[in-house]
mmCIF file of C-alpha atoms in Angstrom:
data_model
loop_
_atom_site.group_PDB
_atom_site.id
_atom_site.type_symbol
_atom_site.label_atom_id
_atom_site.label_comp_id
_atom_site.label_asym_id
_atom_site.label_seq_id
_atom_site.Cartn_x
_atom_site.Cartn_y
_atom_site.Cartn_z
ATOM 1 C CA MET A 1 -89.912 -13.296 30.534
ATOM 2 C CA ILE A 2 -87.114 -11.893 28.378
ATOM 3 C CA LEU A 3 -85.441 -8.526 29.039
ATOM 4 C CA VAL A 4 -83.830 -6.552 26.212
ATOM 5 C CA THR A 5 -81.602 -3.565 26.973
ATOM 6 C CA GLY A 6 -80.815 -1.089 24.198
ATOM 7 C CA ALA A 7 -84.240 -1.868 22.758
ATOM 8 C CA THR A 8 -84.478 1.428 20.863
ATOM 9 C CA GLY A 9 -81.262 0.844 18.913
ATOM 10 C CA LEU A 10 -80.593 -1.007 15.661
ATOM 11 C CA VAL A 11 -79.842 -4.418 17.188
ATOM 12 C CA GLY A 12 -82.308 -4.145 20.059
ATOM 13 C CA SER A 13 -85.221 -3.150 17.803
ATOM 14 C CA HIS A 14 -84.573 -5.956 15.341
ATOM 15 C CA LEU A 15 -84.146 -8.391 18.218
ATOM 16 C CA LEU A 16 -87.556 -7.436 19.633
ATOM 17 C CA LEU A 17 -89.123 -8.018 16.216
ATOM 18 C CA HIS A 18 -87.375 -11.356 15.762
ATOM 19 C CA LEU A 19 -88.318 -12.645 19.216
ATOM 20 C CA LEU A 20 -91.969 -11.710 18.778
ATOM 21 C CA GLU A 21 -92.097 -13.119 15.243
ATOM 22 C CA ASN A 22 -90.872 -16.422 16.642
ATOM 23 C CA LYS A 23 -93.504 -16.385 19.372
ATOM 24 C CA GLU A 24 -91.067 -16.133 22.253
ATOM 25 C CA GLU A 25 -92.427 -15.601 25.752
ATOM 26 C CA THR A 26 -93.308 -12.119 26.962
ATOM 27 C CA VAL A 27 -90.634 -9.588 26.009
ATOM 28 C CA ARG A 28 -89.800 -6.572 28.184
ATOM 29 C CA ALA A 29 -87.844 -3.705 26.647
ATOM 30 C CA ILE A 30 -85.939 -0.910 28.355
ATOM 31 C CA TYR A 31 -86.187 2.666 27.141
ATOM 32 C CA ARG A 32 -84.809 5.959 28.475
ATOM 33 C CA ASN A 33 -86.730 8.441 26.321
ATOM 34 C CA GLU A 34 -90.209 7.934 24.885
ATOM 35 C CA LYS A 35 -89.157 9.710 21.689
ATOM 36 C CA HIS A 36 -86.722 6.869 20.962
ATOM 37 C CA ILE A 37 -89.533 4.315 21.037
ATOM 38 C CA ILE A 38 -90.886 5.946 17.883
ATOM 39 C CA LYS A 39 -87.859 4.639 15.937
ATOM 40 C CA THR A 40 -88.573 1.100 17.089
ATOM 41 C CA LYS A 41 -92.240 1.465 16.167
ATOM 42 C CA SER A 42 -91.243 2.770 12.722
ATOM 43 C CA LEU A 43 -89.090 -0.308 12.206
ATOM 44 C CA PHE A 44 -92.019 -2.627 12.991
ATOM 45 C CA ASP A 45 -94.091 -0.588 10.553
ATOM 46 C CA PHE A 46 -91.398 -0.891 7.853
ATOM 47 C CA TYR A 47 -91.572 -4.694 8.128
ATOM 48 C CA LYS A 48 -95.407 -4.518 8.255
ATOM 49 C CA LYS A 49 -95.407 -6.054 11.738
ATOM 50 C CA ILE A 50 -96.972 -3.182 13.652
ATOM 51 C CA ASP A 51 -99.424 -5.629 15.295
ATOM 52 C CA LEU A 52 -96.502 -7.198 17.181
ATOM 53 C CA PHE A 53 -95.322 -3.848 18.561
ATOM 54 C CA SER A 54 -98.218 -3.684 21.034
ATOM 55 C CA LYS A 55 -97.031 -6.926 22.643
ATOM 56 C CA ILE A 56 -93.825 -5.323 23.991
ATOM 57 C CA ASP A 57 -93.741 -4.603 27.725
ATOM 58 C CA TRP A 58 -91.948 -1.240 27.804
ATOM 59 C CA VAL A 59 -90.225 -0.140 31.036
ATOM 60 C CA ARG A 60 -88.438 3.168 31.549
ATOM 61 C CA ALA A 61 -84.974 2.352 32.913
ATOM 62 C CA ASP A 62 -81.304 3.216 32.606
ATOM 63 C CA ILE A 63 -78.485 0.712 32.982
ATOM 64 C CA LEU A 64 -76.692 3.280 35.147
ATOM 65 C CA GLU A 65 -79.639 3.749 37.516
ATOM 66 C CA ILE A 66 -79.995 0.915 40.022
ATOM 67 C CA PRO A 67 -83.558 1.695 41.232
ATOM 68 C CA SER A 68 -84.941 1.600 37.673
ATOM 69 C CA LEU A 69 -83.179 -1.714 36.985
ATOM 70 C CA GLU A 70 -84.782 -3.235 40.081
ATOM 71 C CA ILE A 71 -88.166 -2.694 38.429
ATOM 72 C CA ALA A 72 -87.000 -3.833 34.995
ATOM 73 C CA PHE A 73 -85.614 -7.129 36.318
ATOM 74 C CA GLN A 74 -88.802 -8.258 38.059
ATOM 75 C CA ASN A 75 -89.910 -11.716 36.829
ATOM 76 C CA ILE A 76 -87.123 -11.902 34.212
ATOM 77 C CA ASP A 77 -85.613 -15.253 33.123
ATOM 78 C CA ASN A 78 -83.216 -14.347 30.297
ATOM 79 C CA VAL A 79 -81.426 -11.124 29.335
ATOM 80 C CA TYR A 80 -80.149 -9.762 26.033
ATOM 81 C CA HIS A 81 -77.808 -6.863 26.811
ATOM 82 C CA CYS A 82 -77.647 -4.702 23.658
ATOM 83 C CA ALA A 83 -77.323 -1.253 25.255
ATOM 84 C CA ALA A 84 -74.044 0.566 24.611
ATOM 85 C CA SER A 85 -72.468 3.912 23.935
ATOM 86 C CA ILE A 86 -70.770 4.107 20.535
ATOM 87 C CA SER A 87 -68.298 6.866 19.760
ATOM 88 C CA PHE A 88 -64.823 7.207 18.292
ATOM 89 C CA ASN A 89 -64.352 10.720 19.606
ATOM 90 C CA PRO A 90 -61.525 10.750 22.199
ATOM 91 C CA ASP A 91 -63.464 13.383 24.148
ATOM 92 C CA ASP A 92 -66.113 10.753 24.945
ATOM 93 C CA GLU A 93 -63.769 8.423 26.835
ATOM 94 C CA ASP A 94 -65.428 8.898 30.236
ATOM 95 C CA GLN A 95 -68.931 8.394 28.829
ATOM 96 C CA LEU A 96 -67.867 5.235 26.973
ATOM 97 C CA ARG A 97 -66.290 3.689 30.045
ATOM 98 C CA LYS A 98 -69.214 4.608 32.291
ATOM 99 C CA VAL A 99 -71.977 3.285 30.031
ATOM 100 C CA ASN A 100 -70.218 0.282 28.542
ATOM 101 C CA ILE A 101 -68.247 -0.967 31.546
ATOM 102 C CA GLU A 102 -70.174 0.292 34.581
ATOM 103 C CA GLY A 103 -73.523 -0.241 32.867
ATOM 104 C CA THR A 104 -72.616 -3.821 31.936
ATOM 105 C CA ALA A 105 -71.378 -4.455 35.481
ATOM 106 C CA ASN A 106 -74.804 -3.392 36.753
ATOM 107 C CA ILE A 107 -76.563 -5.749 34.345
ATOM 108 C CA VAL A 108 -74.291 -8.637 35.343
ATOM 109 C CA ASN A 109 -74.838 -7.960 39.047
ATOM 110 C CA PHE A 110 -78.614 -7.980 38.625
ATOM 111 C CA CYS A 111 -78.429 -11.184 36.584
ATOM 112 C CA ILE A 112 -76.556 -12.854 39.446
ATOM 113 C CA ASP A 113 -78.796 -11.445 42.191
ATOM 114 C CA GLU A 114 -82.016 -12.327 40.346
ATOM 115 C CA ASN A 115 -80.845 -15.835 39.333
ATOM 116 C CA ILE A 116 -81.186 -15.095 35.615
ATOM 117 C CA LYS A 117 -80.906 -18.259 33.548
ATOM 118 C CA LYS A 118 -78.702 -16.822 30.794
ATOM 119 C CA LEU A 119 -77.210 -13.550 29.574
ATOM 120 C CA CYS A 120 -76.336 -12.714 25.971
ATOM 121 C CA TYR A 121 -74.004 -9.730 25.650
ATOM 122 C CA VAL A 122 -73.559 -7.850 22.371
ATOM 123 C CA SER A 123 -69.905 -6.837 22.189
ATOM 124 C CA SER A 124 -67.995 -5.875 19.025
ATOM 125 C CA ILE A 125 -65.136 -6.995 16.793
ATOM 126 C CA ALA A 126 -63.395 -3.926 18.251
ATOM 127 C CA ALA A 127 -62.951 -5.930 21.472
ATOM 128 C CA LEU A 128 -61.243 -8.872 19.759
ATOM 129 C CA GLY A 129 -57.578 -9.658 20.272
ATOM 130 C CA ASN A 130 -54.686 -8.743 18.017
ATOM 131 C CA LEU A 131 -52.820 -10.807 15.459
ATOM 132 C CA ALA A 132 -49.723 -12.544 16.779
ATOM 133 C CA GLN A 133 -46.684 -13.011 14.565
ATOM 134 C CA ASN A 134 -47.698 -16.561 13.656
ATOM 135 C CA GLU A 135 -51.353 -15.706 12.920
ATOM 136 C CA SER A 136 -53.010 -14.588 9.683
ATOM 137 C CA THR A 137 -56.626 -14.261 10.837
ATOM 138 C CA ILE A 138 -58.212 -12.899 13.994
ATOM 139 C CA THR A 139 -60.366 -15.456 15.830
ATOM 140 C CA GLU A 140 -62.164 -15.698 19.157
ATOM 141 C CA ASP A 141 -58.903 -16.992 20.671
ATOM 142 C CA SER A 142 -56.687 -14.111 19.517
ATOM 143 C CA GLU A 143 -55.169 -12.448 22.585
ATOM 144 C CA TRP A 144 -55.759 -8.804 23.473
ATOM 145 C CA ASN A 145 -52.463 -6.934 23.417
ATOM 146 C CA PRO A 146 -52.650 -3.901 25.750
ATOM 147 C CA GLU A 147 -49.520 -2.462 24.120
ATOM 148 C CA GLN A 148 -51.286 -2.164 20.762
ATOM 149 C CA LEU A 149 -53.185 1.005 19.865
ATOM 150 C CA HIS A 150 -56.901 0.630 20.691
ATOM 151 C CA SER A 151 -59.732 3.138 20.508
ATOM 152 C CA ASP A 152 -61.512 4.189 23.691
ATOM 153 C CA TYR A 153 -64.587 2.430 22.328
ATOM 154 C CA ALA A 154 -62.660 -0.830 21.896
ATOM 155 C CA ILE A 155 -61.212 -0.572 25.400
ATOM 156 C CA SER A 156 -64.658 0.054 26.876
ATOM 157 C CA LYS A 157 -66.154 -2.981 25.096
ATOM 158 C CA TYR A 158 -63.223 -5.130 26.174
ATOM 159 C CA GLY A 159 -63.751 -3.923 29.747
ATOM 160 C CA ALA A 160 -67.454 -4.759 29.463
ATOM 161 C CA GLU A 161 -66.562 -8.285 28.360
ATOM 162 C CA MET A 162 -64.433 -8.648 31.487
ATOM 163 C CA GLU A 163 -67.529 -7.891 33.562
ATOM 164 C CA VAL A 164 -69.463 -10.599 31.705
ATOM 165 C CA TRP A 165 -66.658 -13.117 32.281
ATOM 166 C CA ARG A 166 -66.733 -12.163 35.964
ATOM 167 C CA GLY A 167 -70.407 -13.070 36.011
ATOM 168 C CA PHE A 168 -69.597 -16.393 34.350
ATOM 169 C CA GLN A 169 -67.029 -17.152 37.051
ATOM 170 C CA GLU A 170 -69.713 -16.445 39.644
ATOM 171 C CA GLY A 171 -72.052 -19.021 38.114
ATOM 172 C CA LEU A 172 -74.012 -17.006 35.552
ATOM 173 C CA GLN A 173 -74.587 -18.658 32.169
ATOM 174 C CA VAL A 174 -73.326 -16.272 29.487
ATOM 175 C CA VAL A 175 -72.654 -16.012 25.785
ATOM 176 C CA ILE A 176 -70.900 -13.112 24.056
ATOM 177 C CA VAL A 177 -71.303 -12.162 20.407
ATOM 178 C CA ASN A 178 -68.811 -9.943 18.574
ATOM 179 C CA PRO A 179 -70.546 -8.522 15.493
ATOM 180 C CA GLY A 180 -68.723 -6.664 12.766
ATOM 181 C CA VAL A 181 -70.085 -3.396 11.363
ATOM 182 C CA ILE A 182 -73.836 -4.006 11.457
ATOM 183 C CA PHE A 183 -76.010 -2.946 8.528
ATOM 184 C CA GLY A 184 -79.785 -2.765 8.804
ATOM 185 C CA PRO A 185 -82.847 -0.707 7.856
ATOM 186 C CA GLY A 186 -83.602 2.445 9.844
ATOM 187 C CA PHE A 187 -81.463 4.453 12.265
ATOM 188 C CA PHE A 188 -79.714 6.368 9.482
ATOM 189 C CA ASP A 189 -78.776 9.162 11.864
ATOM 190 C CA GLN A 190 -76.476 7.060 14.027
ATOM 191 C CA GLY A 191 -73.879 4.276 14.000
ATOM 192 C CA SER A 192 -73.405 2.430 10.722
ATOM 193 C CA GLY A 193 -76.631 4.008 9.426
ATOM 194 C CA ALA A 194 -74.940 7.404 9.300
ATOM 195 C CA PHE A 195 -72.536 5.860 6.788
ATOM 196 C CA PHE A 196 -75.294 5.972 4.145
ATOM 197 C CA THR A 197 -76.061 9.607 4.874
ATOM 198 C CA SER A 198 -72.375 10.548 4.595
ATOM 199 C CA ILE A 199 -71.985 8.747 1.273
ATOM 200 C CA GLN A 200 -75.103 10.437 -0.073
ATOM 201 C CA LYS A 201 -73.642 13.839 0.818
ATOM 202 C CA GLY A 202 -70.369 12.840 -0.830
ATOM 203 C CA ILE A 203 -67.142 11.372 0.530
ATOM 204 C CA PRO A 204 -64.053 12.664 -1.318
ATOM 205 C CA PHE A 205 -61.628 10.037 0.007
ATOM 206 C CA TYR A 206 -61.395 6.271 0.385
ATOM 207 C CA THR A 207 -58.806 3.991 1.951
ATOM 208 C CA ASN A 208 -57.659 0.496 1.073
ATOM 209 C CA GLY A 209 -58.074 -0.678 4.648
ATOM 210 C CA SER A 210 -60.824 -3.171 5.440
ATOM 211 C CA THR A 211 -63.153 -4.412 8.143
ATOM 212 C CA ALA A 212 -65.894 -7.007 8.575
ATOM 213 C CA TYR A 213 -69.630 -6.522 8.032
ATOM 214 C CA VAL A 214 -72.821 -8.355 8.972
ATOM 215 C CA ALA A 215 -76.582 -8.019 8.448
ATOM 216 C CA VAL A 216 -78.559 -7.162 11.578
ATOM 217 C CA THR A 217 -81.009 -9.957 10.766
ATOM 218 C CA ASP A 218 -78.166 -12.479 10.995
ATOM 219 C CA VAL A 219 -77.046 -10.993 14.323
ATOM 220 C CA VAL A 220 -80.426 -11.301 16.043
ATOM 221 C CA LYS A 221 -81.152 -14.766 14.623
ATOM 222 C CA ILE A 222 -77.844 -16.072 15.925
ATOM 223 C CA MET A 223 -78.328 -14.415 19.311
ATOM 224 C CA GLN A 224 -81.593 -16.276 19.824
ATOM 225 C CA LEU A 225 -80.114 -19.564 18.586
ATOM 226 C CA LEU A 226 -77.200 -19.245 21.015
ATOM 227 C CA MET A 227 -79.481 -18.399 23.930
ATOM 228 C CA ASN A 228 -81.526 -21.518 23.209
ATOM 229 C CA SER A 229 -78.408 -23.664 22.772
ATOM 230 C CA THR A 230 -76.150 -25.377 25.295
ATOM 231 C CA SER A 231 -73.406 -22.813 24.697
ATOM 232 C CA ASN A 232 -72.138 -21.267 27.924
ATOM 233 C CA GLY A 233 -69.016 -19.259 28.660
ATOM 234 C CA GLU A 234 -68.185 -18.764 24.968
ATOM 235 C CA ARG A 235 -67.850 -15.888 22.545
ATOM 236 C CA PHE A 236 -68.670 -15.937 18.840
ATOM 237 C CA ILE A 237 -67.592 -13.606 16.049
ATOM 238 C CA LEU A 238 -70.571 -12.632 13.884
ATOM 239 C CA ILE A 239 -69.485 -11.437 10.452
ATOM 240 C CA SER A 240 -70.504 -12.190 6.904
ATOM 241 C CA GLU A 241 -67.514 -10.861 4.960
ATOM 242 C CA ASN A 242 -64.284 -8.886 5.190
ATOM 243 C CA ILE A 243 -64.614 -6.006 2.715
ATOM 244 C CA SER A 244 -62.346 -3.066 1.919
ATOM 245 C CA TYR A 245 -63.614 0.414 2.727
ATOM 246 C CA LYS A 246 -63.256 1.342 -0.925
ATOM 247 C CA ASP A 247 -65.439 -1.538 -2.096
ATOM 248 C CA ILE A 248 -68.180 -0.963 0.490
ATOM 249 C CA ILE A 249 -68.298 2.789 -0.223
ATOM 250 C CA TYR A 250 -68.408 2.183 -3.979
ATOM 251 C CA SER A 251 -71.168 -0.413 -3.580
ATOM 252 C CA ILE A 252 -73.382 1.838 -1.435
ATOM 253 C CA ALA A 253 -72.704 4.901 -3.604
ATOM 254 C CA GLU A 254 -73.748 3.000 -6.712
ATOM 255 C CA LYS A 255 -76.938 1.697 -5.073
ATOM 256 C CA ILE A 256 -78.080 5.103 -3.800
ATOM 257 C CA GLY A 257 -76.901 7.032 -6.870
ATOM 258 C CA ALA A 258 -74.183 9.038 -5.143
ATOM 259 C CA LYS A 259 -70.752 10.077 -6.414
ATOM 260 C CA LYS A 260 -67.903 7.682 -5.764
ATOM 261 C CA PRO A 261 -64.767 9.047 -4.107
ATOM 262 C CA LYS A 262 -61.776 9.291 -6.442
ATOM 263 C CA ILE A 263 -58.918 10.071 -4.056
ATOM 264 C CA GLU A 264 -57.144 7.399 -2.027
ATOM 265 C CA ALA A 265 -56.234 8.633 1.446
ATOM 266 C CA LYS A 266 -52.620 7.527 1.915
ATOM 267 C CA SER A 267 -51.194 6.733 5.340
ATOM 268 C CA TRP A 268 -49.323 10.041 5.499
ATOM 269 C CA MET A 269 -52.514 11.916 4.668
ATOM 270 C CA LEU A 270 -54.421 10.187 7.471
ATOM 271 C CA SER A 271 -51.577 10.837 9.888
ATOM 272 C CA LEU A 272 -51.583 14.506 8.981
ATOM 273 C CA ALA A 273 -55.381 14.631 9.202
ATOM 274 C CA TRP A 274 -55.657 13.411 12.805
ATOM 275 C CA LYS A 275 -52.843 15.696 13.937
ATOM 276 C CA LEU A 276 -54.431 18.759 12.341
ATOM 277 C CA ASP A 277 -57.828 17.729 13.667
ATOM 278 C CA TRP A 278 -56.380 17.500 17.181
ATOM 279 C CA LEU A 279 -54.802 20.939 16.822
ATOM 280 C CA PHE A 280 -58.006 22.550 15.511
ATOM 281 C CA SER A 281 -60.084 20.994 18.300
ATOM 282 C CA LEU A 282 -57.592 22.329 20.839
ATOM 283 C CA VAL A 283 -57.538 25.854 19.418
ATOM 284 C CA PHE A 284 -61.205 26.227 18.445
ATOM 285 C CA ARG A 285 -62.659 23.798 21.033
ATOM 286 C CA SER A 286 -64.421 21.934 18.244
ATOM 287 C CA GLN A 287 -65.492 18.291 18.233
ATOM 288 C CA ARG A 288 -62.913 15.794 17.000
ATOM 289 C CA LYS A 289 -63.629 14.316 13.576
ATOM 290 C CA ILE A 290 -60.788 11.795 13.303
ATOM 291 C CA SER A 291 -58.552 10.347 15.999
ATOM 292 C CA LYS A 292 -55.153 8.679 15.856
ATOM 293 C CA GLN A 293 -56.789 5.304 16.473
ATOM 294 C CA ALA A 294 -59.366 5.904 13.725
ATOM 295 C CA SER A 295 -56.677 6.816 11.197
ATOM 296 C CA TYR A 296 -54.881 3.554 11.952
ATOM 297 C CA SER A 297 -58.054 1.465 11.732
ATOM 298 C CA LEU A 298 -58.845 2.934 8.308
ATOM 299 C CA GLN A 299 -55.562 1.453 7.087
ATOM 300 C CA ASN A 300 -55.939 -1.883 8.873
ATOM 301 C CA THR A 301 -56.247 -4.987 6.665
ATOM 302 C CA ASP A 302 -56.384 -7.753 9.306
ATOM 303 C CA LEU A 303 -58.834 -10.492 8.362
ATOM 304 C CA ILE A 304 -61.452 -11.738 10.831
ATOM 305 C CA SER A 305 -62.785 -15.309 10.904
ATOM 306 C CA ASN A 306 -66.403 -16.460 11.263
ATOM 307 C CA GLU A 307 -65.615 -20.175 11.166
ATOM 308 C CA LYS A 308 -66.507 -20.881 14.805
ATOM 309 C CA ILE A 309 -70.137 -19.763 14.607
ATOM 310 C CA LYS A 310 -70.614 -21.297 11.143
ATOM 311 C CA SER A 311 -69.385 -24.613 12.468
ATOM 312 C CA PHE A 312 -71.283 -24.480 15.759
ATOM 313 C CA LEU A 313 -74.681 -23.589 14.288
ATOM 314 C CA LYS A 314 -74.142 -24.740 10.695
ATOM 315 C CA TYR A 315 -75.105 -21.169 9.821
ATOM 316 C CA GLU A 316 -74.755 -19.377 6.495
ATOM 317 C CA PHE A 317 -74.621 -15.584 6.511
ATOM 318 C CA LEU A 318 -76.443 -13.306 4.105
ATOM 319 C CA PRO A 319 -74.136 -11.833 1.417
ATOM 320 C CA ILE A 320 -73.575 -8.179 2.257
ATOM 321 C CA ASP A 321 -74.086 -6.854 -1.266
ATOM 322 C CA THR A 322 -77.461 -8.582 -1.519
ATOM 323 C CA TYR A 323 -78.585 -7.388 1.913
ATOM 324 C CA LEU A 324 -77.539 -3.825 1.108
ATOM 325 C CA ASP A 325 -80.294 -3.706 -1.516
ATOM 326 C CA GLU A 326 -82.888 -4.064 1.267
ATOM 327 C CA VAL A 327 -81.168 -1.461 3.457
ATOM 328 C CA VAL A 328 -80.844 1.010 0.588
ATOM 329 C CA GLY A 329 -84.524 0.522 -0.245
ATOM 330 C CA CYS A 330 -85.389 1.654 3.273
ATOM 331 C CA PHE A 331 -82.871 4.510 3.076
ATOM 332 C CA LYS A 332 -84.376 5.880 -0.125
ATOM 333 C CA ASN A 333 -87.844 5.870 1.425
#
């Protein structure tokens, strides 16, 4: 039996669908709140696969609650760990570390204790290393530089990876995937999905920084392929393309019929923005909207490589612009 954590999120929901479509063995999914299951059911309905939804073995559990995990791990052979806390608000540091690091440690410990055959952990490109002076592209082998500025989210995902590598050293078969920004239908109130909502409302600024993007369908397909492969103790970057923020915003805005931003946010503007935001949050006790780390990442232009996974699986990623048409179709509905 397969266990999927984070089954009510973007990746977890699509992974459930993909596994059942490919007639995998019984799939058990973890949920914390029954209301969240509705989103997963809606996704199956969107793809006209609602008949497969009834085949999911749902178990109420929390990766931070040991007793509930004891029930969830009964008769499990393989684990896909997709659950995570995602936030770039500095005020959420404790929550990020607890869920992403402590929660992953719990999953790893249960995998070891229950003799799980293999664990696939969904990390992030945020946990990748930094460019050295002699490098032009970030790869799986790029080294993490603790002296560089990293977001609390990145640090928590890096810490979670350390827990997975600990499990590997203790004999657990593992594979880590580092997806870029993941686009997919549904979940437009959270994560990358909220990007569409923001653009629809209108974004006045753009930056010439860039990051890497990937279709959720590519992510879940590759996860299953890696779990069924001989790969063990390796990590793989999962991205389709490196695209500037300006280009991705313009592309989405055009597809959904929203206004395109006309003002480029210069580095000094972003620097001023996070400082003022910090001051306002301190004085008015409001939630942070942009952090120092976020302002730097919006200006970052480091390129990320997907050559390792393409070579290992002979895999070709979906073009982002083409896949966005499917996502926008769901968004409009």
